[in-house]
């Protein structure tokens, strides 16, 4: 005998309303502003008339980049001054070939051939050693930077995949409810498309940022590498020139190494900026781990961890908890005892993964053996469904006690609840920012220290080689002037005769 089947909760749309609110809040938060609780910087901003940039770490703000790059101004300024001095020295050298004053200076330098020789030799060795250290530090900083970049891109991609799982779940729920709740289904459809668009935006931003970072990292590495290789070549080549006293070689060495020294001072400024940026980045990561609420990193790493989100997450769990409690009360009622008899199953209830008085705690996989999951409930309903067009009395005799129309609606809602439960861990990960905070906490603990140290060592090494090269070039200028109009034997330190006028 066919019986009425009061299985569907009285308010079937309620489990979905909190989901709509949570999903909307998640993706509206990805374009939020910046927290006033973060470290704020006060630095001159060249793009704003050298007025102070007062703001937070923000890689999407050109004024942040300009102010950060300006921190290396000492290197840029020395490079400009070095170029001006080089031009001035070249003009003086070209215009003044003689004169009593210059001759007196040259005569004075005749007493210091040996000290000048050893001074050049010492600073050649020092410059070579510092250049080799720069090459090693450059390679180390490349490795640490790529490792850090890979971690950030990985967490962004993982977040994107999590969002895609949520979008797929939303689409499934929307399809299930379309025949029974068209208004709710339409809202879900609109939200799903909004989420998909935001997900694609994140994906495109990650791809674009990853490409830009690759270009910046590779460019910095290659510039350092080329300057280092050329410098090593000329430093090594300067040693035989020094012993052979080949004057054209002196001029070529001075000119080339003057240009290389200019490049070194520019790179010293750039490396100090990179060190500053590394410090800012790690401070931002630490701030994000401590308090991700509207952090400046939210523009590139989507995350929502707000009291409102946690309340909505608890509401989702509470609503599903109430939904399953409603099912369990109906299963234990006399109206549905015949269902258990027809299915030959001793069922005490449907497994509720949410515990607590209001279902605020999600504990998956904690069901008693005599409880079934929502998915198993769906399968049980299918096994007890009378096929459409079949004789109802015949179905009842065969244990098919649920009408097709009632069964399909009940299955739609139970299946929606099942999908919601399955996607809840991903939703919880997004709302509580588990993936992002966990990854960035590991970065702060394990990667930030080596990353900052590699940048600091690169800057110190570059500063040392810049100083050594400056003294080296000035020594070569002095040595070139000292040997002007003098004759030397090969590998001799002292001149053997003075050129006759």
Tab-separated table of C-alpha atoms in Angstrom:
chain	number	residue	atom	x	y	z
A	1	UNK	CA	0.000	0.000	0.000
A	2	UNK	CA	1.379	3.398	-0.990
A	3	UNK	CA	1.761	5.869	1.868
A	4	UNK	CA	2.393	9.585	2.027
A	5	UNK	CA	6.059	10.299	2.502
A	6	UNK	CA	6.783	13.362	4.660
A	7	UNK	CA	10.511	13.427	4.152
A	8	UNK	CA	11.336	16.913	2.883
A	9	UNK	CA	12.113	19.625	5.478
A	10	UNK	CA	9.626	22.440	5.770
A	11	UNK	CA	12.111	25.095	4.550
A	12	UNK	CA	14.227	23.435	1.857
A	13	UNK	CA	15.855	26.680	0.685
A	14	UNK	CA	17.359	27.481	4.061
A	15	UNK	CA	20.495	25.293	3.699
A	16	UNK	CA	21.504	27.314	0.635
A	17	UNK	CA	21.072	30.898	1.836
A	18	UNK	CA	24.197	30.884	4.036
A	19	UNK	CA	26.193	29.371	1.150
A	20	UNK	CA	25.171	32.255	-1.079
A	21	UNK	CA	26.238	34.761	1.550
A	22	UNK	CA	29.544	33.038	2.271
A	23	UNK	CA	30.499	32.696	-1.401
A	24	UNK	CA	29.596	36.310	-2.095
A	25	UNK	CA	31.654	37.490	0.862
A	26	UNK	CA	34.658	35.382	-0.129
A	27	UNK	CA	35.024	36.957	-3.525
A	28	UNK	CA	34.070	40.478	-2.562
A	29	UNK	CA	36.914	40.315	-0.037
A	30	UNK	CA	39.565	39.637	-2.670
A	31	UNK	CA	39.386	43.217	-3.883
A	32	UNK	CA	39.264	44.851	-0.475
A	33	UNK	CA	41.505	47.604	0.800
A	34	UNK	CA	44.518	47.449	3.058
A	35	UNK	CA	44.725	47.063	6.790
A	36	UNK	CA	45.763	49.966	8.932
A	37	UNK	CA	47.451	47.496	11.280
A	38	UNK	CA	50.246	46.636	8.864
A	39	UNK	CA	53.764	48.087	8.871
A	40	UNK	CA	53.655	51.477	7.203
A	41	UNK	CA	56.641	53.004	5.428
A	42	UNK	CA	57.754	56.612	5.074
A	43	UNK	CA	60.111	56.925	2.115
A	44	UNK	CA	60.767	59.585	-0.540
A	45	UNK	CA	58.732	58.929	-3.673
A	46	UNK	CA	60.386	60.124	-6.933
A	47	UNK	CA	57.043	59.876	-8.741
A	48	UNK	CA	55.483	62.320	-6.281
A	49	UNK	CA	58.080	65.078	-6.270
A	50	UNK	CA	60.179	63.225	-3.672
A	51	UNK	CA	57.449	63.713	-1.101
A	52	UNK	CA	57.224	60.868	1.362
A	53	UNK	CA	55.339	57.743	0.411
A	54	UNK	CA	53.365	56.841	3.521
A	55	UNK	CA	51.762	53.461	3.039
A	56	UNK	CA	51.992	49.720	3.343
A	57	UNK	CA	53.613	46.981	1.293
A	58	UNK	CA	51.651	47.027	-1.951
A	59	UNK	CA	53.080	45.449	-5.097
A	60	UNK	CA	50.178	46.828	-7.145
A	61	UNK	CA	51.080	50.460	-6.314
A	62	UNK	CA	53.689	52.171	-8.491
A	63	UNK	CA	54.411	54.648	-5.682
A	64	UNK	CA	55.423	51.796	-3.380
A	65	UNK	CA	57.802	50.477	-6.057
A	66	UNK	CA	59.263	53.943	-6.705
A	67	UNK	CA	59.851	54.621	-3.006
A	68	UNK	CA	61.377	51.167	-2.488
A	69	UNK	CA	63.712	51.556	-5.477
A	70	UNK	CA	64.754	54.978	-4.166
A	71	UNK	CA	66.269	53.312	-1.092
A	72	UNK	CA	69.233	52.398	-3.321
A	73	UNK	CA	69.881	56.060	-4.161
A	74	UNK	CA	73.384	55.961	-2.624
A	75	UNK	CA	74.508	53.547	-5.344
A	76	UNK	CA	72.804	55.464	-8.152
A	77	UNK	CA	74.257	58.795	-6.935
A	78	UNK	CA	77.818	57.459	-6.719
A	79	UNK	CA	77.439	55.961	-10.203
A	80	UNK	CA	76.403	59.357	-11.616
A	81	UNK	CA	79.256	61.115	-9.798
A	82	UNK	CA	81.684	58.463	-11.056
A	83	UNK	CA	80.592	59.037	-14.667
A	84	UNK	CA	80.970	62.809	-14.286
A	85	UNK	CA	84.443	62.374	-12.788
A	86	UNK	CA	85.383	60.042	-15.625
A	87	UNK	CA	84.298	62.546	-18.267
A	88	UNK	CA	86.136	65.343	-16.457
A	89	UNK	CA	89.301	63.270	-16.106
A	90	UNK	CA	89.175	62.349	-19.780
A	91	UNK	CA	88.915	66.002	-20.778
A	92	UNK	CA	91.812	66.996	-18.506
A	93	UNK	CA	93.896	64.086	-19.795
A	94	UNK	CA	93.274	65.118	-23.405
A	95	UNK	CA	93.939	68.831	-22.941
A	96	UNK	CA	96.934	68.770	-20.599
A	97	UNK	CA	99.749	66.709	-22.024
A	98	UNK	CA	102.491	68.460	-20.124
A	99	UNK	CA	103.215	71.360	-17.827
A	100	UNK	CA	105.587	71.975	-14.962
A	101	UNK	CA	103.035	71.057	-12.298
A	102	UNK	CA	102.169	67.710	-13.922
A	103	UNK	CA	105.851	66.980	-14.495
A	104	UNK	CA	106.554	67.616	-10.807
A	105	UNK	CA	103.788	65.189	-9.820
A	106	UNK	CA	105.192	62.576	-12.176
A	107	UNK	CA	108.690	63.055	-10.749
A	108	UNK	CA	107.255	62.607	-7.249
A	109	UNK	CA	105.553	59.353	-8.292
A	110	UNK	CA	108.902	58.003	-9.536
A	111	UNK	CA	109.786	57.222	-5.917
A	112	UNK	CA	106.753	54.940	-5.512
A	113	UNK	CA	106.881	52.427	-8.361
A	114	UNK	CA	107.129	49.451	-6.007
A	115	UNK	CA	104.310	50.535	-3.604
A	116	UNK	CA	102.072	51.395	-6.575
A	117	UNK	CA	102.770	48.017	-8.192
A	118	UNK	CA	101.874	46.082	-5.045
A	119	UNK	CA	98.866	48.318	-4.367
A	120	UNK	CA	97.475	47.498	-7.810
A	121	UNK	CA	98.255	43.822	-7.349
A	122	UNK	CA	96.527	43.707	-3.944
A	123	UNK	CA	93.381	45.451	-5.140
A	124	UNK	CA	93.314	43.312	-8.260
A	125	UNK	CA	93.241	40.228	-6.040
A	126	UNK	CA	90.647	41.812	-3.721
A	127	UNK	CA	88.458	42.796	-6.672
A	128	UNK	CA	88.772	39.280	-8.119
A	129	UNK	CA	87.815	37.694	-4.791
A	130	UNK	CA	84.877	40.060	-4.270
A	131	UNK	CA	83.694	39.490	-7.848
A	132	UNK	CA	83.725	35.719	-7.327
A	133	UNK	CA	81.718	36.178	-4.108
A	134	UNK	CA	79.214	38.308	-6.053
A	135	UNK	CA	78.865	35.505	-8.612
A	136	UNK	CA	78.194	32.960	-5.854
A	137	UNK	CA	75.804	35.292	-4.005
A	138	UNK	CA	73.994	36.057	-7.263
A	139	UNK	CA	73.402	32.355	-7.872
A	140	UNK	CA	72.282	31.824	-4.275
A	141	UNK	CA	69.848	34.746	-4.379
A	142	UNK	CA	68.444	33.425	-7.673
A	143	UNK	CA	67.777	30.033	-6.066
A	144	UNK	CA	66.179	31.537	-2.934
A	145	UNK	CA	64.059	33.974	-4.950
A	146	UNK	CA	62.793	31.279	-7.316
A	147	UNK	CA	62.014	29.026	-4.349
A	148	UNK	CA	60.003	31.776	-2.658
A	149	UNK	CA	58.263	32.728	-5.889
A	150	UNK	CA	57.381	29.086	-6.526
A	151	UNK	CA	55.817	28.781	-3.074
A	152	UNK	CA	53.671	31.890	-3.555
A	153	UNK	CA	52.521	30.831	-7.011
A	154	UNK	CA	51.777	27.340	-5.692
A	155	UNK	CA	49.536	28.602	-2.888
A	156	UNK	CA	47.697	30.891	-5.318
A	157	UNK	CA	47.127	27.967	-7.700
A	158	UNK	CA	45.975	25.739	-4.833
A	159	UNK	CA	43.524	28.434	-3.775
A	160	UNK	CA	42.301	28.683	-7.360
A	161	UNK	CA	41.728	24.913	-7.461
A	162	UNK	CA	39.827	25.098	-4.176
A	163	UNK	CA	37.603	27.822	-5.579
A	164	UNK	CA	37.005	25.700	-8.674
A	165	UNK	CA	35.849	22.824	-6.445
A	166	UNK	CA	33.418	25.170	-4.732
A	167	UNK	CA	32.156	26.444	-8.101
A	168	UNK	CA	31.591	22.869	-9.302
A	169	UNK	CA	29.666	22.059	-6.118
A	170	UNK	CA	27.532	25.173	-6.540
A	171	UNK	CA	26.744	24.199	-10.130
A	172	UNK	CA	25.705	20.714	-9.006
A	173	UNK	CA	23.400	22.068	-6.298
A	174	UNK	CA	21.946	24.572	-8.759
A	175	UNK	CA	21.129	21.802	-11.247
A	176	UNK	CA	19.563	19.605	-8.557
A	177	UNK	CA	17.274	22.339	-7.278
A	178	UNK	CA	16.228	23.806	-10.629
A	179	UNK	CA	12.991	21.726	-10.946
A	180	UNK	CA	11.876	22.415	-7.374
A	181	UNK	CA	13.260	25.827	-6.427
A	182	UNK	CA	13.707	27.856	-9.643
A	183	UNK	CA	14.281	31.150	-7.805
A	184	UNK	CA	17.004	29.682	-5.618
A	185	UNK	CA	18.474	27.901	-8.623
A	186	UNK	CA	18.658	31.184	-10.544
A	187	UNK	CA	20.447	32.873	-7.652
A	188	UNK	CA	22.878	29.981	-7.500
A	189	UNK	CA	23.432	30.247	-11.258
A	190	UNK	CA	24.288	33.944	-10.988
A	191	UNK	CA	26.580	33.405	-8.016
A	192	UNK	CA	28.295	30.488	-9.747
A	193	UNK	CA	29.088	32.629	-12.784
A	194	UNK	CA	30.370	35.387	-10.513
A	195	UNK	CA	32.639	32.914	-8.745
A	196	UNK	CA	33.831	31.478	-12.057
A	197	UNK	CA	34.674	34.970	-13.335
A	198	UNK	CA	36.550	35.818	-10.142
A	199	UNK	CA	38.334	32.475	-10.286
A	200	UNK	CA	39.448	33.161	-13.857
A	201	UNK	CA	40.596	36.637	-12.830
A	202	UNK	CA	42.740	35.131	-10.087
A	203	UNK	CA	44.132	32.565	-12.519
A	204	UNK	CA	45.001	35.237	-15.092
A	205	UNK	CA	46.543	37.472	-12.432
A	206	UNK	CA	48.679	34.613	-11.126
A	207	UNK	CA	49.811	33.731	-14.660
A	208	UNK	CA	50.629	37.364	-15.461
A	209	UNK	CA	52.384	37.959	-12.138
A	210	UNK	CA	54.327	34.724	-12.456
A	211	UNK	CA	55.530	35.743	-15.932
A	212	UNK	CA	56.488	39.230	-14.717
A	213	UNK	CA	58.357	37.787	-11.743
A	214	UNK	CA	60.202	35.361	-14.009
A	215	UNK	CA	61.312	38.227	-16.264
A	216	UNK	CA	62.426	40.390	-13.317
A	217	UNK	CA	64.311	37.543	-11.619
A	218	UNK	CA	66.013	36.404	-14.822
A	219	UNK	CA	66.905	39.965	-15.886
A	220	UNK	CA	68.497	40.762	-12.519
A	221	UNK	CA	70.418	37.490	-12.551
A	222	UNK	CA	71.655	37.907	-16.130
A	223	UNK	CA	72.766	41.529	-15.646
A	224	UNK	CA	74.760	40.536	-12.566
A	225	UNK	CA	76.155	37.513	-14.384
A	226	UNK	CA	77.278	39.447	-17.482
A	227	UNK	CA	78.886	42.266	-15.472
A	228	UNK	CA	80.676	39.740	-13.260
A	229	UNK	CA	82.011	37.689	-16.199
A	230	UNK	CA	83.249	40.758	-18.095
A	231	UNK	CA	84.810	42.150	-14.933
A	232	UNK	CA	86.588	38.878	-14.181
A	233	UNK	CA	87.951	38.788	-17.722
A	234	UNK	CA	89.379	42.320	-17.548
A	235	UNK	CA	90.746	41.864	-14.032
A	236	UNK	CA	92.643	38.763	-15.123
A	237	UNK	CA	93.765	40.469	-18.345
A	238	UNK	CA	95.019	43.502	-16.398
A	239	UNK	CA	97.731	41.443	-14.682
A	240	UNK	CA	99.857	40.774	-17.818
A	241	UNK	CA	99.212	44.364	-18.957
A	242	UNK	CA	100.651	45.530	-15.634
A	243	UNK	CA	103.784	43.406	-16.064
A	244	UNK	CA	104.243	44.249	-19.755
A	245	UNK	CA	103.722	48.017	-19.219
A	246	UNK	CA	101.648	48.149	-22.417
A	247	UNK	CA	100.282	51.687	-22.443
A	248	UNK	CA	97.339	51.078	-24.876
A	249	UNK	CA	96.355	48.205	-22.578
A	250	UNK	CA	96.412	50.649	-19.657
A	251	UNK	CA	93.972	52.949	-21.446
A	252	UNK	CA	91.657	50.082	-22.431
A	253	UNK	CA	91.703	48.684	-18.886
A	254	UNK	CA	90.943	52.081	-17.351
A	255	UNK	CA	88.125	52.857	-19.789
A	256	UNK	CA	86.465	49.434	-19.522
A	257	UNK	CA	86.831	49.111	-15.761
A	258	UNK	CA	85.538	52.668	-15.301
A	259	UNK	CA	82.359	51.636	-17.105
A	260	UNK	CA	82.190	48.384	-15.128
A	261	UNK	CA	82.630	50.300	-11.858
A	262	UNK	CA	79.721	52.527	-12.865
A	263	UNK	CA	77.623	49.408	-13.440
A	264	UNK	CA	78.716	48.016	-10.084
A	265	UNK	CA	77.599	51.134	-8.229
A	266	UNK	CA	74.243	51.046	-10.020
A	267	UNK	CA	73.847	47.375	-9.096
A	268	UNK	CA	74.843	48.199	-5.517
A	269	UNK	CA	71.843	50.520	-5.374
A	270	UNK	CA	69.623	47.932	-7.061
A	271	UNK	CA	70.755	45.207	-4.661
A	272	UNK	CA	70.046	47.423	-1.665
A	273	UNK	CA	66.553	47.953	-3.086
A	274	UNK	CA	66.179	44.178	-3.504
A	275	UNK	CA	67.289	43.679	0.087
A	276	UNK	CA	64.743	46.294	1.205
A	277	UNK	CA	62.052	44.602	-0.869
A	278	UNK	CA	62.928	41.229	0.682
A	279	UNK	CA	62.566	42.752	4.155
A	280	UNK	CA	59.228	44.339	3.214
A	281	UNK	CA	57.944	41.107	1.684
A	282	UNK	CA	58.750	38.995	4.721
A	283	UNK	CA	57.244	41.614	7.036
A	284	UNK	CA	54.077	41.541	4.922
A	285	UNK	CA	53.974	37.734	5.087
A	286	UNK	CA	54.401	37.820	8.862
A	287	UNK	CA	51.672	40.446	9.151
A	288	UNK	CA	49.400	38.323	6.956
A	289	UNK	CA	49.927	35.242	9.133
A	290	UNK	CA	49.243	37.261	12.278
A	291	UNK	CA	46.218	39.102	10.894
A	292	UNK	CA	44.952	38.403	7.363
A	293	UNK	CA	41.946	40.721	7.702
A	294	UNK	CA	42.017	42.999	4.648
A	295	UNK	CA	45.779	42.607	4.400
A	296	UNK	CA	47.539	44.261	1.445
A	297	UNK	CA	48.436	40.787	0.141
A	298	UNK	CA	44.736	40.015	-0.355
A	299	UNK	CA	44.950	41.675	-3.770
A	300	UNK	CA	47.230	38.870	-4.986
A	301	UNK	CA	46.490	36.051	-2.524
A	302	UNK	CA	42.732	35.626	-2.023
A	303	UNK	CA	41.812	34.948	1.556
A	304	UNK	CA	38.931	35.672	3.862
A	305	UNK	CA	39.250	35.252	7.599
A	306	UNK	CA	36.836	37.647	9.240
A	307	UNK	CA	34.400	37.303	12.141
A	308	UNK	CA	31.526	37.702	9.664
A	309	UNK	CA	32.855	34.836	7.542
A	310	UNK	CA	33.232	32.596	10.575
A	311	UNK	CA	29.685	33.399	11.659
A	312	UNK	CA	28.372	32.540	8.202
A	313	UNK	CA	30.415	29.346	8.150
A	314	UNK	CA	28.870	28.388	11.481
A	315	UNK	CA	25.455	29.185	10.009
A	316	UNK	CA	26.102	26.834	7.092
A	317	UNK	CA	27.084	24.047	9.474
A	318	UNK	CA	24.149	24.792	11.736
A	319	UNK	CA	21.678	24.731	8.846
A	320	UNK	CA	22.929	21.378	7.534
A	321	UNK	CA	22.928	20.107	11.122
A	322	UNK	CA	19.266	21.110	11.442
A	323	UNK	CA	18.495	19.555	8.057
A	324	UNK	CA	19.956	16.185	9.094
A	325	UNK	CA	18.321	16.391	12.516
A	326	UNK	CA	14.991	16.866	10.732
A	327	UNK	CA	15.706	13.763	8.631
A	328	UNK	CA	16.592	11.744	11.697
A	329	UNK	CA	13.430	12.768	13.503
A	330	UNK	CA	11.375	11.601	10.511
A	331	UNK	CA	13.326	8.328	10.212
A	332	UNK	CA	12.552	7.524	13.845
A	333	UNK	CA	8.883	8.439	13.453
A	334	UNK	CA	6.193	5.819	12.955
A	335	UNK	CA	5.459	7.237	9.482
A	336	UNK	CA	8.822	5.981	8.194
A	337	UNK	CA	9.238	2.752	10.101
A	338	UNK	CA	7.938	0.937	7.042
A	339	UNK	CA	10.889	2.311	5.031
A	340	UNK	CA	13.339	0.455	7.210
A	341	UNK	CA	11.215	-2.687	6.998
A	342	UNK	CA	11.072	-2.446	3.196
A	343	UNK	CA	14.823	-1.898	2.912
A	344	UNK	CA	15.679	-4.623	5.435
A	345	UNK	CA	17.938	-2.141	7.202
A	346	UNK	CA	18.147	-1.239	10.865
A	347	UNK	CA	18.813	2.476	10.549
A	348	UNK	CA	18.889	4.744	13.553
A	349	UNK	CA	19.623	7.875	11.600
A	350	UNK	CA	21.637	9.811	9.031
A	351	UNK	CA	25.221	10.632	9.929
A	352	UNK	CA	25.658	14.262	10.980
A	353	UNK	CA	29.260	15.487	10.498
A	354	UNK	CA	28.447	18.632	12.465
A	355	UNK	CA	28.555	18.473	16.240
A	356	UNK	CA	27.755	20.905	18.993
A	357	UNK	CA	24.446	22.394	19.977
A	358	UNK	CA	24.258	24.504	16.826
A	359	UNK	CA	26.416	22.367	14.524
A	360	UNK	CA	29.368	24.751	14.578
A	361	UNK	CA	32.042	22.014	14.676
A	362	UNK	CA	32.766	19.999	11.519
A	363	UNK	CA	33.966	16.466	12.355
A	364	UNK	CA	33.900	14.280	9.215
A	365	UNK	CA	34.075	10.493	9.446
A	366	UNK	CA	32.749	10.219	12.991
A	367	UNK	CA	29.542	8.231	12.394
A	368	UNK	CA	28.282	5.276	14.460
A	369	UNK	CA	27.967	1.990	12.570
A	370	UNK	CA	24.162	2.035	12.650
A	371	UNK	CA	23.986	5.460	10.992
A	372	UNK	CA	24.192	6.060	7.254
A	373	UNK	CA	25.645	8.968	5.318
A	374	UNK	CA	23.495	11.388	3.352
A	375	UNK	CA	24.795	9.725	0.188
A	376	UNK	CA	23.690	6.310	1.400
A	377	UNK	CA	20.311	7.816	2.244
A	378	UNK	CA	20.044	8.915	-1.375
A	379	UNK	CA	20.835	5.386	-2.585
A	380	UNK	CA	18.287	3.925	-0.178
A	381	UNK	CA	15.610	6.268	-1.477
A	382	UNK	CA	16.407	5.204	-5.039
A	383	UNK	CA	16.038	1.532	-4.105
A	384	UNK	CA	12.609	2.241	-2.592
A	385	UNK	CA	11.310	4.399	-5.440
A	386	UNK	CA	8.399	3.189	-7.507
A	387	UNK	CA	9.253	3.642	-11.211
A	388	UNK	CA	7.186	6.203	-13.032
A	389	UNK	CA	4.151	4.654	-14.772
A	390	UNK	CA	4.241	1.504	-12.633
A	391	UNK	CA	1.253	0.220	-10.708
A	392	UNK	CA	1.445	1.647	-7.213
A	393	UNK	CA	0.014	-1.417	-5.497
A	394	UNK	CA	2.452	-3.675	-7.316
A	395	UNK	CA	5.318	-1.389	-6.301
A	396	UNK	CA	4.155	-1.524	-2.687
A	397	UNK	CA	4.126	-5.297	-2.741
A	398	UNK	CA	7.727	-5.266	-4.068
A	399	UNK	CA	8.946	-2.840	-1.422
A	400	UNK	CA	8.938	0.182	-3.749
A	401	UNK	CA	7.004	2.315	-1.302
A	402	UNK	CA	7.976	5.858	-2.335
A	403	UNK	CA	6.262	7.643	-5.241
A	404	UNK	CA	8.598	8.796	-8.010
A	405	UNK	CA	7.718	12.509	-7.669
A	406	UNK	CA	8.253	12.535	-3.912
A	407	UNK	CA	11.438	10.489	-4.189
A	408	UNK	CA	13.040	12.745	-6.798
A	409	UNK	CA	12.420	15.845	-4.722
A	410	UNK	CA	13.722	14.178	-1.568
A	411	UNK	CA	16.775	12.919	-3.444
A	412	UNK	CA	17.439	16.408	-4.854
A	413	UNK	CA	17.537	17.941	-1.394
A	414	UNK	CA	19.492	15.101	0.204
A	415	UNK	CA	21.943	15.130	-2.712
A	416	UNK	CA	22.313	18.926	-2.321
A	417	UNK	CA	23.088	18.433	1.351
A	418	UNK	CA	25.592	15.700	0.439
A	419	UNK	CA	27.385	17.991	-2.037
A	420	UNK	CA	27.378	20.796	0.532
A	421	UNK	CA	28.955	18.476	3.117
A	422	UNK	CA	31.571	17.259	0.616
A	423	UNK	CA	32.613	20.805	-0.304
A	424	UNK	CA	32.498	22.091	3.269
A	425	UNK	CA	36.230	21.392	3.959
A	426	UNK	CA	37.201	23.502	0.918
A	427	UNK	CA	34.791	26.214	2.018
A	428	UNK	CA	36.222	26.090	5.534
A	429	UNK	CA	39.747	26.294	4.104
A	430	UNK	CA	38.813	29.458	2.223
A	431	UNK	CA	36.914	31.170	5.009
A	432	UNK	CA	39.509	30.340	7.661
A	433	UNK	CA	42.391	30.961	5.246
A	434	UNK	CA	44.009	27.658	6.253
A	435	UNK	CA	45.967	27.003	3.061
A	436	UNK	CA	47.316	30.530	2.627
A	437	UNK	CA	48.161	31.122	6.278
A	438	UNK	CA	49.734	27.681	6.623
A	439	UNK	CA	51.925	28.146	3.557
A	440	UNK	CA	52.969	31.687	4.447
A	441	UNK	CA	53.719	30.607	8.021
A	442	UNK	CA	56.107	28.010	6.573
A	443	UNK	CA	57.615	30.702	4.337
A	444	UNK	CA	58.151	33.028	7.304
A	445	UNK	CA	59.696	30.245	9.394
A	446	UNK	CA	61.780	28.442	6.764
A	447	UNK	CA	62.345	30.628	3.690
A	448	UNK	CA	62.323	34.274	4.725
A	449	UNK	CA	65.543	34.079	6.746
A	450	UNK	CA	67.654	32.510	3.961
A	451	UNK	CA	65.964	34.734	1.353
A	452	UNK	CA	66.777	37.958	3.225
A	453	UNK	CA	70.287	36.739	4.049
A	454	UNK	CA	71.033	35.922	0.397
A	455	UNK	CA	69.962	39.435	-0.625
A	456	UNK	CA	72.012	40.996	2.174
A	457	UNK	CA	75.128	39.019	1.224
A	458	UNK	CA	74.668	39.982	-2.441
A	459	UNK	CA	74.421	43.669	-1.522
A	460	UNK	CA	77.455	43.555	0.816
A	461	UNK	CA	79.509	41.691	-1.794
A	462	UNK	CA	78.454	44.180	-4.476
A	463	UNK	CA	79.331	47.111	-2.204
A	464	UNK	CA	82.767	45.617	-1.522
A	465	UNK	CA	83.534	44.966	-5.179
A	466	UNK	CA	82.357	48.511	-6.043
A	467	UNK	CA	84.765	49.993	-3.485
A	468	UNK	CA	87.628	47.735	-4.576
A	469	UNK	CA	86.999	48.510	-8.245
A	470	UNK	CA	86.914	52.247	-7.523
A	471	UNK	CA	90.319	52.071	-5.817
A	472	UNK	CA	91.546	49.678	-8.529
A	473	UNK	CA	90.622	52.085	-11.349
A	474	UNK	CA	92.044	55.120	-9.541
A	475	UNK	CA	95.226	53.130	-8.955
A	476	UNK	CA	95.418	52.310	-12.657
A	477	UNK	CA	94.920	55.970	-13.556
A	478	UNK	CA	97.774	56.891	-11.200
A	479	UNK	CA	99.948	54.053	-12.531
A	480	UNK	CA	99.246	55.073	-16.121
A	481	UNK	CA	100.248	58.656	-15.353
A	482	UNK	CA	103.295	57.415	-13.419
A	483	UNK	CA	104.530	55.393	-16.413
A	484	UNK	CA	103.775	58.064	-18.982
A	485	UNK	CA	106.868	58.883	-21.059
A	486	UNK	CA	108.829	56.167	-19.207
A	487	UNK	CA	110.447	53.084	-20.678
A	488	UNK	CA	110.224	49.713	-18.951
A	489	UNK	CA	111.645	46.310	-19.645
A	490	UNK	CA	109.153	43.449	-19.650
A	491	UNK	CA	108.239	42.329	-16.112
A	492	UNK	CA	110.294	45.182	-14.652
A	493	UNK	CA	108.885	47.308	-11.842
A	494	UNK	CA	111.242	50.300	-12.248
A	495	UNK	CA	111.781	52.260	-15.467
A	496	UNK	CA	115.137	51.750	-17.165
A	497	UNK	CA	115.307	55.117	-18.911
A	498	UNK	CA	113.215	58.205	-19.451
A	499	UNK	CA	111.856	59.003	-22.868
A	500	UNK	CA	113.625	61.931	-24.408
A	501	UNK	CA	111.559	64.859	-25.397
